[in-house]
CSV table of C-alpha atoms in Angstrom, one decimal:
chain,number,residue,atom,x,y,z
A,1153,GLU,CA,148.2,-84.3,-81.2
A,1154,ALA,CA,145.3,-84.9,-78.5
A,1155,GLY,CA,142.1,-86.2,-80.9
A,1156,VAL,CA,138.5,-85.4,-80.2
A,1157,THR,CA,137.6,-85.9,-76.8
A,1158,GLN,CA,134.0,-86.8,-75.2
A,1159,SER,CA,132.4,-86.6,-71.8
A,1160,PRO,CA,131.0,-88.5,-70.0
A,1161,THR,CA,131.6,-91.7,-71.8
A,1162,HIS,CA,128.9,-93.3,-70.1
A,1163,LEU,CA,125.3,-91.3,-68.9
A,1164,ILE,CA,122.3,-92.4,-67.3
A,1165,LYS,CA,118.7,-90.9,-67.2
A,1166,THR,CA,115.3,-91.3,-66.8
A,1167,ARG,CA,112.3,-90.0,-68.9
A,1168,GLY,CA,111.7,-86.4,-68.9
A,1169,GLN,CA,115.0,-85.2,-67.4
A,1170,GLN,CA,117.3,-83.3,-69.3
A,1171,ALA,CA,121.1,-84.3,-70.4
A,1172,THR,CA,124.0,-82.3,-71.3
A,1173,LEU,CA,127.0,-83.4,-73.5
A,1174,ARG,CA,130.4,-82.4,-73.9
A,1175,CYS,CA,133.1,-82.3,-76.8
A,1176,SER,CA,136.3,-80.9,-77.2
A,1177,PRO,CA,137.7,-80.8,-80.9
A,1178,ILE,CA,141.4,-81.6,-82.2
A,1179,SER,CA,143.2,-78.4,-81.4
A,1180,GLY,CA,142.8,-76.2,-84.5
A,1181,HIS,CA,139.5,-77.6,-85.9
A,1182,THR,CA,136.7,-74.8,-85.9
A,1183,SER,CA,134.1,-77.1,-86.9
A,1184,VAL,CA,132.6,-79.5,-84.5
A,1185,TYR,CA,129.5,-82.2,-85.8
A,1186,TRP,CA,127.3,-84.7,-83.8
A,1187,TYR,CA,125.7,-87.3,-84.6
A,1188,GLN,CA,123.3,-90.0,-83.1
A,1189,GLN,CA,123.8,-93.5,-83.4
A,1190,ALA,CA,120.6,-95.8,-82.4
A,1191,LEU,CA,121.3,-99.4,-82.1
A,1192,GLY,CA,121.1,-101.0,-84.9
A,1193,LEU,CA,120.9,-98.0,-86.9
A,1194,GLY,CA,123.5,-95.8,-89.1
A,1195,LEU,CA,124.8,-91.9,-88.3
A,1196,GLN,CA,122.0,-90.0,-88.3
A,1197,PHE,CA,123.1,-86.1,-88.5
A,1198,LEU,CA,122.2,-83.7,-85.7
A,1199,LEU,CA,124.3,-80.6,-85.6
A,1200,TRP,CA,127.5,-78.8,-87.2
A,1201,TYR,CA,128.8,-76.0,-85.7
A,1202,ASP,CA,131.7,-73.6,-87.1
A,1203,GLU,CA,132.9,-70.6,-85.9
A,1204,GLY,CA,130.2,-70.3,-82.7
A,1205,GLU,CA,127.3,-70.2,-85.0
A,1206,GLU,CA,124.9,-72.8,-85.9
A,1207,ARG,CA,125.7,-73.6,-89.7
A,1208,ASN,CA,123.1,-76.8,-90.2
A,1209,ARG,CA,120.8,-79.3,-88.4
A,1210,GLY,CA,119.5,-82.4,-89.2
A,1211,ASN,CA,116.0,-83.9,-89.2
A,1212,PHE,CA,115.2,-83.9,-85.2
A,1213,PRO,CA,113.1,-82.0,-82.9
A,1214,PRO,CA,113.9,-78.6,-80.7
A,1215,ARG,CA,114.1,-80.2,-78.0
A,1216,PHE,CA,117.8,-81.5,-79.3
A,1217,SER,CA,119.8,-78.2,-79.4
A,1218,GLY,CA,123.7,-76.8,-79.2
A,1219,ARG,CA,126.6,-74.2,-78.6
A,1220,GLN,CA,129.7,-73.8,-79.5
A,1221,PHE,CA,132.2,-72.1,-77.2
A,1222,PRO,CA,135.0,-69.1,-78.4
A,1223,ASN,CA,137.2,-72.0,-77.8
A,1224,TYR,CA,135.6,-74.3,-79.9
A,1225,SER,CA,134.2,-77.0,-77.9
A,1226,SER,CA,130.8,-77.9,-78.1
A,1227,GLU,CA,127.9,-79.0,-75.8
A,1228,LEU,CA,124.7,-81.0,-76.6
A,1229,ASN,CA,122.0,-80.5,-74.9
A,1230,VAL,CA,119.0,-83.1,-74.8
A,1231,ASN,CA,115.6,-81.8,-73.1
A,1232,ALA,CA,112.7,-83.7,-72.1
A,1233,LEU,CA,114.3,-87.1,-72.7
A,1234,GLU,CA,112.4,-89.9,-73.7
A,1235,LEU,CA,113.3,-93.5,-73.9
A,1236,GLU,CA,114.4,-93.1,-78.0
A,1237,ASP,CA,117.0,-90.7,-77.0
A,1238,SER,CA,118.9,-93.7,-76.0
A,1239,ALA,CA,121.9,-94.0,-78.3
A,1240,LEU,CA,125.9,-93.5,-78.7
A,1241,TYR,CA,125.9,-89.7,-79.2
A,1242,LEU,CA,129.5,-89.1,-81.4
A,1243,CYS,CA,131.0,-85.6,-82.0
A,1244,ALA,CA,133.3,-85.2,-84.9
A,1245,SER,CA,135.7,-82.2,-85.7
A,1246,SER,CA,137.4,-80.7,-89.2
A,1247,LEU,CA,139.3,-77.9,-89.7
A,1248,ALA,CA,136.7,-76.0,-91.5
A,1249,GLY,CA,133.3,-76.4,-93.1
A,1250,GLN,CA,134.6,-77.4,-96.4
A,1251,ILE,CA,134.0,-80.1,-98.5
A,1252,ASN,CA,138.1,-81.7,-98.3
A,1253,GLN,CA,138.4,-81.3,-94.5
A,1254,PRO,CA,137.4,-85.0,-93.0
A,1255,GLN,CA,135.8,-85.1,-90.0
A,1256,HIS,CA,137.6,-86.5,-87.3
A,1257,PHE,CA,135.6,-88.0,-84.5
A,1258,GLY,CA,135.7,-88.9,-80.9
A,1259,ASP,CA,134.7,-92.5,-78.7
A,1260,GLY,CA,131.4,-91.0,-78.3
A,1261,THR,CA,129.0,-90.5,-75.1
A,1262,ARG,CA,126.6,-93.7,-74.5
A,1263,LEU,CA,123.6,-92.3,-73.6
A,1264,SER,CA,120.8,-94.7,-71.8
A,1265,ILE,CA,117.3,-93.7,-70.9
A,1266,LEU,CA,115.3,-95.4,-68.3
B,111,GLY,CA,119.1,-86.2,-101.8
B,112,GLU,CA,121.9,-87.9,-100.7
B,113,ASP,CA,122.2,-91.6,-99.9
B,114,VAL,CA,124.3,-94.0,-99.4
B,115,GLU,CA,123.8,-98.0,-99.1
B,116,GLN,CA,126.2,-101.0,-98.1
B,117,SER,CA,125.5,-104.7,-97.4
B,118,LEU,CA,125.6,-105.1,-94.2
B,119,PHE,CA,127.6,-108.0,-93.4
B,120,LEU,CA,130.9,-109.4,-94.7
B,121,SER,CA,132.8,-113.0,-93.3
B,122,VAL,CA,136.2,-113.7,-94.7
B,123,ARG,CA,139.0,-116.0,-93.7
B,124,GLU,CA,142.0,-114.2,-91.9
B,125,GLY,CA,144.7,-113.9,-94.8
B,126,ASP,CA,142.2,-113.2,-97.3
B,127,SER,CA,141.3,-110.0,-99.2
B,128,SER,CA,138.1,-108.5,-98.2
B,129,VAL,CA,135.8,-106.5,-100.5
B,130,ILE,CA,133.5,-103.9,-98.9
B,131,ASN,CA,131.0,-102.0,-101.1
B,132,CYS,CA,128.8,-98.9,-101.5
B,133,THR,CA,126.8,-97.0,-103.8
B,134,TYR,CA,125.8,-93.2,-103.4
B,135,THR,CA,123.7,-91.5,-105.1
B,136,ASP,CA,124.6,-87.7,-105.0
B,137,SER,CA,126.4,-87.0,-108.2
B,138,SER,CA,127.6,-84.0,-107.0
B,139,SER,CA,129.6,-85.7,-104.1
B,140,THR,CA,133.3,-84.7,-104.1
B,141,TYR,CA,134.6,-86.4,-101.6
B,142,LEU,CA,134.1,-90.6,-100.7
B,143,TYR,CA,135.3,-91.2,-97.3
B,144,TRP,CA,136.0,-94.6,-95.3
B,145,TYR,CA,135.7,-95.1,-91.9
B,146,LYS,CA,136.3,-97.4,-89.5
B,147,GLN,CA,134.4,-98.8,-85.7
B,148,GLU,CA,135.6,-100.9,-83.5
B,149,PRO,CA,133.4,-102.1,-81.0
B,150,GLY,CA,132.4,-99.3,-78.0
B,151,ALA,CA,134.7,-96.8,-80.0
B,152,GLY,CA,133.9,-93.9,-82.3
B,153,LEU,CA,134.5,-93.7,-86.0
B,154,GLN,CA,138.8,-94.0,-87.6
B,155,LEU,CA,139.0,-92.6,-90.6
B,156,LEU,CA,140.9,-94.9,-93.0
B,157,THR,CA,141.1,-93.0,-96.0
B,158,TYR,CA,139.3,-90.9,-98.6
B,159,ILE,CA,139.2,-90.2,-102.3
B,160,PHE,CA,138.3,-87.7,-104.1
B,161,SER,CA,135.7,-87.6,-107.0
B,162,ASN,CA,138.1,-87.3,-110.0
B,163,MET,CA,140.2,-90.2,-109.1
B,164,ASP,CA,139.8,-93.9,-110.1
B,165,MET,CA,142.3,-95.7,-107.2
B,166,LYS,CA,143.6,-94.6,-104.0
B,167,GLN,CA,146.0,-97.4,-102.4
B,168,ASP,CA,147.6,-97.3,-98.9
B,169,GLN,CA,149.2,-100.1,-97.6
B,170,ARG,CA,146.7,-103.0,-97.5
B,171,LEU,CA,144.0,-100.3,-98.3
B,172,THR,CA,142.9,-99.9,-101.8
B,173,VAL,CA,139.8,-97.7,-102.9
B,174,LEU,CA,138.1,-97.9,-106.2
B,175,LEU,CA,135.5,-95.0,-107.3
B,176,ASN,CA,133.4,-95.9,-110.3
B,177,LYS,CA,132.0,-92.7,-110.7
B,178,LYS,CA,129.6,-93.7,-113.8
B,179,ASP,CA,128.2,-96.4,-111.9
B,180,LYS,CA,128.8,-94.1,-108.2
B,181,HIS,CA,129.9,-97.0,-106.9
B,182,LEU,CA,133.0,-97.4,-104.4
B,183,SER,CA,134.9,-100.1,-102.7
B,184,LEU,CA,137.1,-100.5,-100.0
B,185,ARG,CA,139.8,-104.0,-100.8
B,186,ILE,CA,141.8,-104.9,-97.5
B,187,ALA,CA,144.1,-107.1,-98.6
B,188,ASP,CA,145.8,-110.5,-96.4
B,189,THR,CA,142.6,-109.4,-93.8
B,190,GLN,CA,143.3,-109.9,-90.3
B,191,THR,CA,141.4,-110.8,-87.3
B,192,GLY,CA,142.1,-106.7,-85.6
B,193,ASP,CA,140.5,-105.7,-89.0
B,194,SER,CA,137.0,-106.9,-87.7
B,195,ALA,CA,134.8,-103.9,-86.9
B,196,ILE,CA,132.0,-102.3,-88.8
B,197,TYR,CA,133.1,-99.9,-92.2
B,198,PHE,CA,131.2,-96.7,-93.2
B,199,CYS,CA,131.0,-95.0,-96.2
B,200,ALA,CA,130.6,-91.8,-96.2
B,201,GLN,CA,130.0,-88.9,-99.3
B,202,GLY,CA,130.7,-85.4,-98.8
B,203,SER,CA,128.5,-82.9,-101.1
B,204,GLY,CA,127.0,-79.5,-100.9
B,205,GLY,CA,129.0,-76.2,-100.9
B,206,TYR,CA,129.4,-76.8,-97.0
B,207,GLN,CA,130.7,-79.7,-95.0
B,208,LYS,CA,127.5,-82.1,-95.6
B,209,VAL,CA,128.5,-85.7,-95.3
B,210,THR,CA,126.0,-88.4,-95.5
B,211,PHE,CA,126.9,-92.2,-94.0
B,212,GLY,CA,126.0,-95.7,-95.4
B,213,THR,CA,124.4,-97.7,-92.8
B,214,GLY,CA,127.7,-99.9,-92.0
B,215,THR,CA,128.9,-103.1,-93.1
B,216,LYS,CA,129.8,-105.6,-90.4
B,217,LEU,CA,133.3,-107.3,-91.1
B,218,GLN,CA,133.6,-110.7,-89.4
B,219,VAL,CA,137.5,-112.2,-89.7
B,220,ILE,CA,137.2,-115.7,-89.1
B,221,PRO,CA,140.7,-117.3,-88.0
């Protein structure tokens, strides 16, 4: 069974640009979660999508947005990039947005802002 | 609110047991998770325990839960150099899949 896949592995941008990160969940999983892991910090919850709808959002500005497609893959968009957006962005998926379904993670996209 | 705390660093000798501790605040937590993150990789789910359980064992891993003290621990028996990684504790709570992660404990295994 293929795991959660994320692309690209690395992404280098400059301040003010826009970044798009992609995630394909495990087959059969309908929920997708996005996290930011900045250097020296833990995981900060960004967004949760389930069945194409945004279900919950973390404490991030509106320039962080995303969507989930009919095939349950997801995109995270970050507009007007700032230096502090440099981080590892992790995507996770689960069978459904219920408490007894653990999240399975991809290897992340390393976003570097120059 | 929900908060999960872990010590930042643990160093053990190869072959010894490692015990990684975690405290959480949300008494309504239903599931508690342990994840492992190796350098340059995402988080790998190691094990999880339902809040009405006291213990769960899976090969070299033993999870102990003290619900009264809101304390969770992960014991790794016969620790190997391949166990060197960051270990995250996480709690799930709420009517939907809201998971809060700790800051992670970096385990260093000395040969």
